[in-house]
Amino acid sequence: MKLAAILASLLLVSPTGAGPGTAAGDSGRLLRIAEQCRQRAERIRGIRARRPIRWKVASRDEILQYVLGVLKKQYAPGELEAEGKTLQALELVAGGIDYRGFMLDLLKEQIGGVYDPVAEIFYLADWLPEQFQETIIVHEVTHALQDQAYQIDDFLDRKPGNSDAMLARSAVAEGEATLVMMIDAMQQAGTSLGADEIAAMSESGSMLEILSKVAFPSFSSAPPAIRKSLMFPYLKGLRFVASAKKKGGWKAMDRVYADLPRSTEQILHPEKYLANRDEPTEVRIERLDLSNEWKRVNEDVLGEFGMGLLLEPLDEDERQAAAAGWDGDRLLVYEKGKNLAWISLSVWDSERDATEFAASFAKAAMKRHPKFGVEVPDGKTVMILRGDGKTVWIERSGAKVVVLHGFAYPFAKSLRDSVLGATAR
């Protein structure tokens, strides 16, 4: 989900229900609070602002217009709709959802303070209650410090065709800002917890609940895939940054920003970045002829995190275990009239990992489509689900897994050889 990474990089959203008249006093007081928060963030993070941070007290509408302008620059016409169709095809959101409208409504409701790395301006939300201002300012001012030290604007731009890498980069920036924010909150409460302890909290349901209430209180109505994608940079990024800090202190982040993680796998398993580096395999699907009837609407990399989302009907432990052997993938999404279909080719660390994912995906598919007939032609490496004129073809070949989803059976069968012959490097 590219939009999840973009929104996470733009703002730590505010609590709902903060209406007019609840803001933090006058502008002068808010600016003094902002300067105090900057100083605290500098002390915690161990870096100072290289240039004065420009503050601007702004209304909800002013900040909203800025954020909408960023989205307009990041997305070409139709791309946001294509992302929504991708989520529908993958059965991660309901069919027919107005994805663009839903996400924009969510954005309007949750918008808060934000740092603009291009203009180097921090927009302070003039409508927020004072009790929420400091937490948000510390988080966002950390982004300002990051930008001055590492030019984060250069790496937070969209990466067309690879939302997995984009989400990983977002997790670095958001994880660091969240860690600074949490350390500051503990200090202000008179409590001292280390990065490791805070990261351990992030793995618990209580931490998720706390952040959900502070940052995403109305997300309970959003599909799980959207909620998890939006929370990923904060929670999993926090754990990654805490691991880096444990290994080399805050100076370790200098090395991280100089050589950024390339996949959510490296965020989910910090040792695959910090110790035994495990770079993702690039997968290409070429020479694929789907005739003029099927129109390609999206191409992407799901990554370990995205592969786990595909297994949503299964329990959390099984999803994580099945996706953990990911090494690379390529996703192609197609549209014909009102029908959506997709092709996935993934490569895994071993045949055993590929077998585990294929089996788990087949199990998830059967849960999603309990009325589909099931065939296992070779008794081992291929499973085919058929129903309603559509096919779910799941096949393991060595350490590769192919999924053809939503096509009619004869057409899916004809595509199989071409997809398996795709390149991985």
mmCIF file of C-alpha atoms in Angstrom, residues 140-424:
data_model
loop_
_atom_site.group_PDB
_atom_site.id
_atom_site.type_symbol
_atom_site.label_atom_id
_atom_site.label_comp_id
_atom_site.label_asym_id
_atom_site.label_seq_id
_atom_site.Cartn_x
_atom_site.Cartn_y
_atom_site.Cartn_z
ATOM 1 C CA GLU A 140 7.054 15.697 13.953
ATOM 2 C CA VAL A 141 10.000 17.836 15.024
ATOM 3 C CA THR A 142 12.073 14.651 14.980
ATOM 4 C CA HIS A 143 11.218 14.486 11.275
ATOM 5 C CA ALA A 144 12.568 18.025 10.922
ATOM 6 C CA LEU A 145 15.818 16.963 12.603
ATOM 7 C CA GLN A 146 15.971 13.886 10.351
ATOM 8 C CA ASP A 147 15.461 16.015 7.272
ATOM 9 C CA GLN A 148 18.214 18.464 8.165
ATOM 10 C CA ALA A 149 20.631 15.651 8.983
ATOM 11 C CA TYR A 150 19.721 13.092 6.303
ATOM 12 C CA GLN A 151 17.520 14.801 3.671
ATOM 13 C CA ILE A 152 14.582 12.455 4.216
ATOM 14 C CA ASP A 153 12.607 14.169 1.463
ATOM 15 C CA ASP A 154 14.940 12.468 -1.025
ATOM 16 C CA PHE A 155 13.958 8.957 0.037
ATOM 17 C CA LEU A 156 10.316 9.313 1.033
ATOM 18 C CA ASP A 157 9.103 9.958 -2.510
ATOM 19 C CA ARG A 158 6.992 7.219 -4.063
ATOM 20 C CA LYS A 159 8.773 4.284 -5.611
ATOM 21 C CA PRO A 160 6.458 3.219 -8.450
ATOM 22 C CA GLY A 161 6.219 -0.546 -8.654
ATOM 23 C CA ASN A 162 7.676 -1.228 -5.211
ATOM 24 C CA SER A 163 5.506 -0.189 -2.286
ATOM 25 C CA ASP A 164 7.356 -2.735 -0.136
ATOM 26 C CA ALA A 165 10.604 -0.769 -0.347
ATOM 27 C CA MET A 166 8.707 2.450 0.238
ATOM 28 C CA LEU A 167 7.022 1.083 3.353
ATOM 29 C CA ALA A 168 10.417 -0.059 4.654
ATOM 30 C CA ARG A 169 11.873 3.425 4.222
ATOM 31 C CA SER A 170 8.883 4.992 5.903
ATOM 32 C CA ALA A 171 9.365 2.605 8.831
ATOM 33 C CA VAL A 172 12.876 3.962 9.410
ATOM 34 C CA ALA A 173 11.727 7.580 9.666
ATOM 35 C CA GLU A 174 8.521 6.826 11.577
ATOM 36 C CA GLY A 175 10.123 4.269 13.857
ATOM 37 C CA GLU A 176 12.789 6.729 14.931
ATOM 38 C CA ALA A 177 10.281 9.553 15.473
ATOM 39 C CA THR A 178 8.019 7.216 17.450
ATOM 40 C CA LEU A 179 10.896 6.075 19.659
ATOM 41 C CA VAL A 180 11.902 9.676 20.417
ATOM 42 C CA MET A 181 8.244 10.510 21.097
ATOM 43 C CA MET A 182 7.818 7.568 23.481
ATOM 44 C CA ILE A 183 11.059 8.276 25.367
ATOM 45 C CA ASP A 184 9.979 11.898 25.770
ATOM 46 C CA ALA A 185 6.518 10.905 26.977
ATOM 47 C CA MET A 186 8.053 8.593 29.573
ATOM 48 C CA GLN A 187 10.450 11.299 30.741
ATOM 49 C CA GLN A 188 7.665 13.854 31.051
ATOM 50 C CA ALA A 189 5.737 11.344 33.155
ATOM 51 C CA GLY A 190 8.775 10.852 35.395
ATOM 52 C CA THR A 191 9.427 7.338 34.105
ATOM 53 C CA SER A 192 12.577 6.099 32.453
ATOM 54 C CA LEU A 193 12.329 3.221 29.993
ATOM 55 C CA GLY A 194 15.030 2.195 27.559
ATOM 56 C CA ALA A 195 14.551 1.727 23.833
ATOM 57 C CA ASP A 196 14.452 -2.058 24.277
ATOM 58 C CA GLU A 197 11.651 -1.859 26.822
ATOM 59 C CA ILE A 198 9.646 0.542 24.677
ATOM 60 C CA ALA A 199 10.127 -1.711 21.648
ATOM 61 C CA ALA A 200 8.944 -4.686 23.698
ATOM 62 C CA MET A 201 5.810 -2.726 24.531
ATOM 63 C CA SER A 202 5.235 -2.220 20.813
ATOM 64 C CA GLU A 203 4.892 -5.965 20.369
ATOM 65 C CA SER A 204 2.050 -6.171 22.843
ATOM 66 C CA GLY A 205 -1.601 -5.592 22.237
ATOM 67 C CA SER A 206 -1.586 -2.843 24.863
ATOM 68 C CA MET A 207 0.907 -0.782 22.866
ATOM 69 C CA LEU A 208 -1.149 -1.193 19.726
ATOM 70 C CA GLU A 209 -4.226 -0.116 21.642
ATOM 71 C CA ILE A 210 -2.471 2.971 23.042
ATOM 72 C CA LEU A 211 -1.234 4.138 19.659
ATOM 73 C CA SER A 212 -4.551 3.353 18.034
ATOM 74 C CA LYS A 213 -6.367 5.564 20.515
ATOM 75 C CA VAL A 214 -3.847 8.392 20.216
ATOM 76 C CA ALA A 215 -3.261 8.242 16.480
ATOM 77 C CA PHE A 216 -6.006 6.217 14.837
ATOM 78 C CA PRO A 217 -9.110 6.131 17.056
ATOM 79 C CA SER A 218 -11.622 5.740 14.242
ATOM 80 C CA PHE A 219 -9.731 3.079 12.315
ATOM 81 C CA SER A 220 -11.777 0.324 13.894
ATOM 82 C CA SER A 221 -14.149 0.644 10.934
ATOM 83 C CA ALA A 222 -11.358 0.362 8.355
ATOM 84 C CA PRO A 223 -10.442 -3.021 6.808
ATOM 85 C CA PRO A 224 -7.681 -4.819 8.754
ATOM 86 C CA ALA A 225 -5.251 -4.544 5.822
ATOM 87 C CA ILE A 226 -5.541 -0.753 5.828
ATOM 88 C CA ARG A 227 -5.211 -0.495 9.605
ATOM 89 C CA LYS A 228 -2.161 -2.752 9.678
ATOM 90 C CA SER A 229 -0.497 -0.981 6.749
ATOM 91 C CA LEU A 230 -0.923 2.406 8.393
ATOM 92 C CA MET A 231 0.365 1.174 11.749
ATOM 93 C CA PHE A 232 3.315 -0.767 10.299
ATOM 94 C CA PRO A 233 5.798 2.145 10.012
ATOM 95 C CA TYR A 234 5.153 3.204 13.607
ATOM 96 C CA LEU A 235 5.107 -0.149 15.404
ATOM 97 C CA LYS A 236 7.473 -2.295 13.350
ATOM 98 C CA GLY A 237 9.659 0.708 12.576
ATOM 99 C CA LEU A 238 9.961 1.380 16.311
ATOM 100 C CA ARG A 239 11.213 -2.151 16.909
ATOM 101 C CA PHE A 240 13.701 -1.901 14.023
ATOM 102 C CA VAL A 241 15.138 1.426 15.223
ATOM 103 C CA ALA A 242 15.356 0.153 18.808
ATOM 104 C CA SER A 243 17.359 -2.831 17.520
ATOM 105 C CA ALA A 244 19.712 -0.543 15.591
ATOM 106 C CA LYS A 245 20.147 1.713 18.636
ATOM 107 C CA LYS A 246 20.911 -1.275 20.847
ATOM 108 C CA LYS A 247 23.616 -2.371 18.428
ATOM 109 C CA GLY A 248 25.348 0.972 17.962
ATOM 110 C CA GLY A 249 23.572 3.756 19.816
ATOM 111 C CA TRP A 250 21.986 6.640 17.955
ATOM 112 C CA LYS A 251 25.092 6.781 15.733
ATOM 113 C CA ALA A 252 23.890 3.536 14.181
ATOM 114 C CA MET A 253 21.120 5.532 12.526
ATOM 115 C CA ASP A 254 23.738 7.424 10.517
ATOM 116 C CA ARG A 255 24.632 4.137 8.850
ATOM 117 C CA VAL A 256 20.970 3.192 8.387
ATOM 118 C CA TYR A 257 20.159 6.439 6.585
ATOM 119 C CA ALA A 258 23.268 6.069 4.422
ATOM 120 C CA ASP A 259 22.211 2.561 3.367
ATOM 121 C CA LEU A 260 18.463 2.214 3.820
ATOM 122 C CA PRO A 261 16.595 -1.083 4.244
ATOM 123 C CA ARG A 262 15.190 -2.318 0.958
ATOM 124 C CA SER A 263 12.300 -4.450 2.159
ATOM 125 C CA THR A 264 9.795 -4.893 4.957
ATOM 126 C CA GLU A 265 11.520 -8.228 5.584
ATOM 127 C CA GLN A 266 14.508 -6.284 6.919
ATOM 128 C CA ILE A 267 12.219 -4.183 9.127
ATOM 129 C CA LEU A 268 10.375 -7.228 10.483
ATOM 130 C CA HIS A 269 13.651 -9.091 11.066
ATOM 131 C CA PRO A 270 16.261 -6.439 12.001
ATOM 132 C CA GLU A 271 18.985 -9.078 12.073
ATOM 133 C CA LYS A 272 18.536 -9.504 8.304
ATOM 134 C CA TYR A 273 19.690 -5.910 7.943
ATOM 135 C CA LEU A 274 21.958 -5.324 10.925
ATOM 136 C CA ALA A 275 23.791 -8.680 11.003
ATOM 137 C CA ASN A 276 23.459 -11.181 8.167
ATOM 138 C CA ARG A 277 22.253 -8.868 5.400
ATOM 139 C CA ASP A 278 19.474 -10.482 3.357
ATOM 140 C CA GLU A 279 18.710 -8.363 0.308
ATOM 141 C CA PRO A 280 15.481 -8.958 -1.622
ATOM 142 C CA THR A 281 15.571 -10.804 -4.914
ATOM 143 C CA GLU A 282 14.258 -8.798 -7.851
ATOM 144 C CA VAL A 283 11.538 -10.705 -9.688
ATOM 145 C CA ARG A 284 10.427 -9.875 -13.216
ATOM 146 C CA ILE A 285 7.512 -11.261 -15.199
ATOM 147 C CA GLU A 286 8.124 -10.638 -18.873
ATOM 148 C CA ARG A 287 6.708 -11.728 -22.238
ATOM 149 C CA LEU A 288 3.228 -12.171 -20.804
ATOM 150 C CA ASP A 289 0.397 -11.953 -23.338
ATOM 151 C CA LEU A 290 -3.035 -11.498 -21.785
ATOM 152 C CA SER A 291 -4.763 -10.406 -24.999
ATOM 153 C CA ASN A 292 -6.475 -7.069 -25.442
ATOM 154 C CA GLU A 293 -9.337 -7.974 -23.107
ATOM 155 C CA TRP A 294 -7.337 -7.807 -19.901
ATOM 156 C CA LYS A 295 -5.894 -4.412 -19.027
ATOM 157 C CA ARG A 296 -3.032 -4.177 -16.552
ATOM 158 C CA VAL A 297 -3.930 -1.722 -13.787
ATOM 159 C CA ASN A 298 -1.007 -2.152 -11.393
ATOM 160 C CA GLU A 299 2.384 -3.739 -10.848
ATOM 161 C CA ASP A 300 3.959 -3.938 -7.425
ATOM 162 C CA VAL A 301 6.070 -5.790 -4.873
ATOM 163 C CA LEU A 302 4.161 -7.006 -1.819
ATOM 164 C CA GLY A 303 7.127 -7.999 0.326
ATOM 165 C CA GLU A 304 6.993 -10.112 3.453
ATOM 166 C CA PHE A 305 4.509 -7.765 5.104
ATOM 167 C CA GLY A 306 2.192 -7.773 2.090
ATOM 168 C CA MET A 307 2.423 -11.537 1.696
ATOM 169 C CA GLY A 308 1.320 -11.835 5.288
ATOM 170 C CA LEU A 309 -1.730 -9.696 4.529
ATOM 171 C CA LEU A 310 -2.749 -12.171 1.809
ATOM 172 C CA LEU A 311 -3.115 -14.787 4.537
ATOM 173 C CA GLU A 312 -5.556 -12.639 6.548
ATOM 174 C CA PRO A 313 -8.131 -15.410 7.215
ATOM 175 C CA LEU A 314 -5.471 -17.314 9.185
ATOM 176 C CA ASP A 315 -4.305 -16.563 12.712
ATOM 177 C CA GLU A 316 -1.435 -14.153 13.329
ATOM 178 C CA ASP A 317 1.212 -16.747 14.219
ATOM 179 C CA GLU A 318 0.527 -18.833 11.121
ATOM 180 C CA ARG A 319 0.586 -15.765 8.863
ATOM 181 C CA GLN A 320 3.898 -14.574 10.239
ATOM 182 C CA ALA A 321 5.514 -18.002 10.021
ATOM 183 C CA ALA A 322 4.329 -18.598 6.452
ATOM 184 C CA ALA A 323 5.518 -15.207 5.175
ATOM 185 C CA ALA A 324 8.857 -15.246 7.015
ATOM 186 C CA GLY A 325 10.748 -17.104 4.272
ATOM 187 C CA TRP A 326 10.003 -14.436 1.633
ATOM 188 C CA ASP A 327 12.884 -13.476 -0.650
ATOM 189 C CA GLY A 328 11.202 -11.512 -3.465
ATOM 190 C CA ASP A 329 8.013 -11.201 -5.487
ATOM 191 C CA ARG A 330 6.208 -9.486 -8.326
ATOM 192 C CA LEU A 331 2.486 -8.752 -8.464
ATOM 193 C CA LEU A 332 0.500 -7.922 -11.613
ATOM 194 C CA VAL A 333 -3.143 -6.832 -11.372
ATOM 195 C CA TYR A 334 -5.547 -6.886 -14.332
ATOM 196 C CA GLU A 335 -9.039 -5.692 -15.110
ATOM 197 C CA LYS A 336 -11.611 -6.831 -17.672
ATOM 198 C CA GLY A 337 -14.898 -4.997 -17.406
ATOM 199 C CA LYS A 338 -15.938 -5.372 -13.779
ATOM 200 C CA ASN A 339 -13.678 -8.380 -13.197
ATOM 201 C CA LEU A 340 -10.340 -8.137 -11.421
ATOM 202 C CA ALA A 341 -7.590 -10.753 -11.495
ATOM 203 C CA TRP A 342 -3.986 -10.964 -10.433
ATOM 204 C CA ILE A 343 -0.767 -12.856 -10.920
ATOM 205 C CA SER A 344 1.909 -13.310 -8.281
ATOM 206 C CA LEU A 345 5.319 -14.881 -8.629
ATOM 207 C CA SER A 346 7.259 -15.104 -5.391
ATOM 208 C CA VAL A 347 10.646 -16.595 -4.562
ATOM 209 C CA TRP A 348 11.495 -17.999 -1.153
ATOM 210 C CA ASP A 349 14.601 -18.732 0.869
ATOM 211 C CA SER A 350 14.114 -22.479 0.413
ATOM 212 C CA GLU A 351 11.734 -25.051 -1.042
ATOM 213 C CA ARG A 352 10.497 -25.651 2.475
ATOM 214 C CA ASP A 353 9.601 -21.966 2.870
ATOM 215 C CA ALA A 354 7.876 -21.968 -0.519
ATOM 216 C CA THR A 355 5.907 -25.080 0.412
ATOM 217 C CA GLU A 356 4.819 -23.532 3.713
ATOM 218 C CA PHE A 357 3.588 -20.337 2.060
ATOM 219 C CA ALA A 358 1.786 -22.181 -0.748
ATOM 220 C CA ALA A 359 0.024 -24.410 1.775
ATOM 221 C CA SER A 360 -0.972 -21.458 3.948
ATOM 222 C CA PHE A 361 -2.213 -19.443 0.984
ATOM 223 C CA ALA A 362 -4.266 -22.427 -0.198
ATOM 224 C CA LYS A 363 -5.754 -22.726 3.276
ATOM 225 C CA ALA A 364 -6.606 -19.007 3.304
ATOM 226 C CA ALA A 365 -8.133 -19.237 -0.184
ATOM 227 C CA MET A 366 -10.360 -22.129 0.859
ATOM 228 C CA LYS A 367 -11.556 -20.098 3.836
ATOM 229 C CA ARG A 368 -12.370 -17.174 1.542
ATOM 230 C CA HIS A 369 -14.082 -19.374 -1.047
ATOM 231 C CA PRO A 370 -15.622 -22.300 0.848
ATOM 232 C CA LYS A 371 -17.951 -23.181 -2.046
ATOM 233 C CA PHE A 372 -15.198 -23.494 -4.658
ATOM 234 C CA GLY A 373 -14.235 -26.971 -5.788
ATOM 235 C CA VAL A 374 -10.700 -28.101 -4.951
ATOM 236 C CA GLU A 375 -8.380 -30.082 -7.227
ATOM 237 C CA VAL A 376 -4.861 -31.351 -6.550
ATOM 238 C CA PRO A 377 -3.771 -32.647 -9.986
ATOM 239 C CA ASP A 378 -0.326 -33.931 -9.022
ATOM 240 C CA GLY A 379 -1.166 -34.639 -5.410
ATOM 241 C CA LYS A 380 1.577 -32.363 -4.165
ATOM 242 C CA THR A 381 2.709 -29.089 -5.772
ATOM 243 C CA VAL A 382 -0.450 -27.750 -7.444
ATOM 244 C CA MET A 383 -3.813 -26.835 -5.959
ATOM 245 C CA ILE A 384 -6.645 -25.404 -8.032
ATOM 246 C CA LEU A 385 -9.824 -23.865 -6.663
ATOM 247 C CA ARG A 386 -12.661 -23.348 -9.145
ATOM 248 C CA GLY A 387 -16.033 -21.669 -8.811
ATOM 249 C CA ASP A 388 -18.205 -18.884 -10.234
ATOM 250 C CA GLY A 389 -16.262 -19.101 -13.484
ATOM 251 C CA LYS A 390 -13.040 -18.143 -11.720
ATOM 252 C CA THR A 391 -9.893 -19.990 -10.753
ATOM 253 C CA VAL A 392 -7.368 -19.770 -7.943
ATOM 254 C CA TRP A 393 -4.280 -21.588 -9.213
ATOM 255 C CA ILE A 394 -1.552 -22.172 -6.604
ATOM 256 C CA GLU A 395 1.650 -23.915 -7.626
ATOM 257 C CA ARG A 396 5.055 -24.408 -6.081
ATOM 258 C CA SER A 397 8.031 -25.077 -8.319
ATOM 259 C CA GLY A 398 11.271 -25.396 -6.407
ATOM 260 C CA ALA A 399 11.560 -22.253 -4.288
ATOM 261 C CA LYS A 400 9.016 -20.367 -6.421
ATOM 262 C CA VAL A 401 5.288 -19.979 -5.830
ATOM 263 C CA VAL A 402 2.859 -18.925 -8.550
ATOM 264 C CA VAL A 403 -0.651 -17.699 -7.830
ATOM 265 C CA LEU A 404 -3.108 -17.013 -10.665
ATOM 266 C CA HIS A 405 -6.256 -15.560 -9.166
ATOM 267 C CA GLY A 406 -9.550 -14.619 -10.785
ATOM 268 C CA PHE A 407 -9.031 -15.852 -14.352
ATOM 269 C CA ALA A 408 -11.148 -18.505 -16.066
ATOM 270 C CA TYR A 409 -9.550 -21.947 -15.804
ATOM 271 C CA PRO A 410 -8.388 -22.409 -19.436
ATOM 272 C CA PHE A 411 -6.842 -18.943 -19.469
ATOM 273 C CA ALA A 412 -5.122 -19.458 -16.116
ATOM 274 C CA LYS A 413 -3.702 -22.740 -17.364
ATOM 275 C CA SER A 414 -2.324 -21.048 -20.480
ATOM 276 C CA LEU A 415 -0.569 -18.391 -18.368
ATOM 277 C CA ARG A 416 1.081 -20.824 -16.004
ATOM 278 C CA ASP A 417 4.170 -21.672 -18.103
ATOM 279 C CA SER A 418 4.906 -18.038 -18.943
ATOM 280 C CA VAL A 419 4.779 -16.969 -15.318
ATOM 281 C CA LEU A 420 6.936 -19.835 -14.066
ATOM 282 C CA GLY A 421 9.510 -18.954 -16.703
ATOM 283 C CA ALA A 422 9.912 -15.413 -15.353
ATOM 284 C CA THR A 423 13.288 -14.221 -14.187
ATOM 285 C CA ALA A 424 14.516 -13.667 -10.651
#
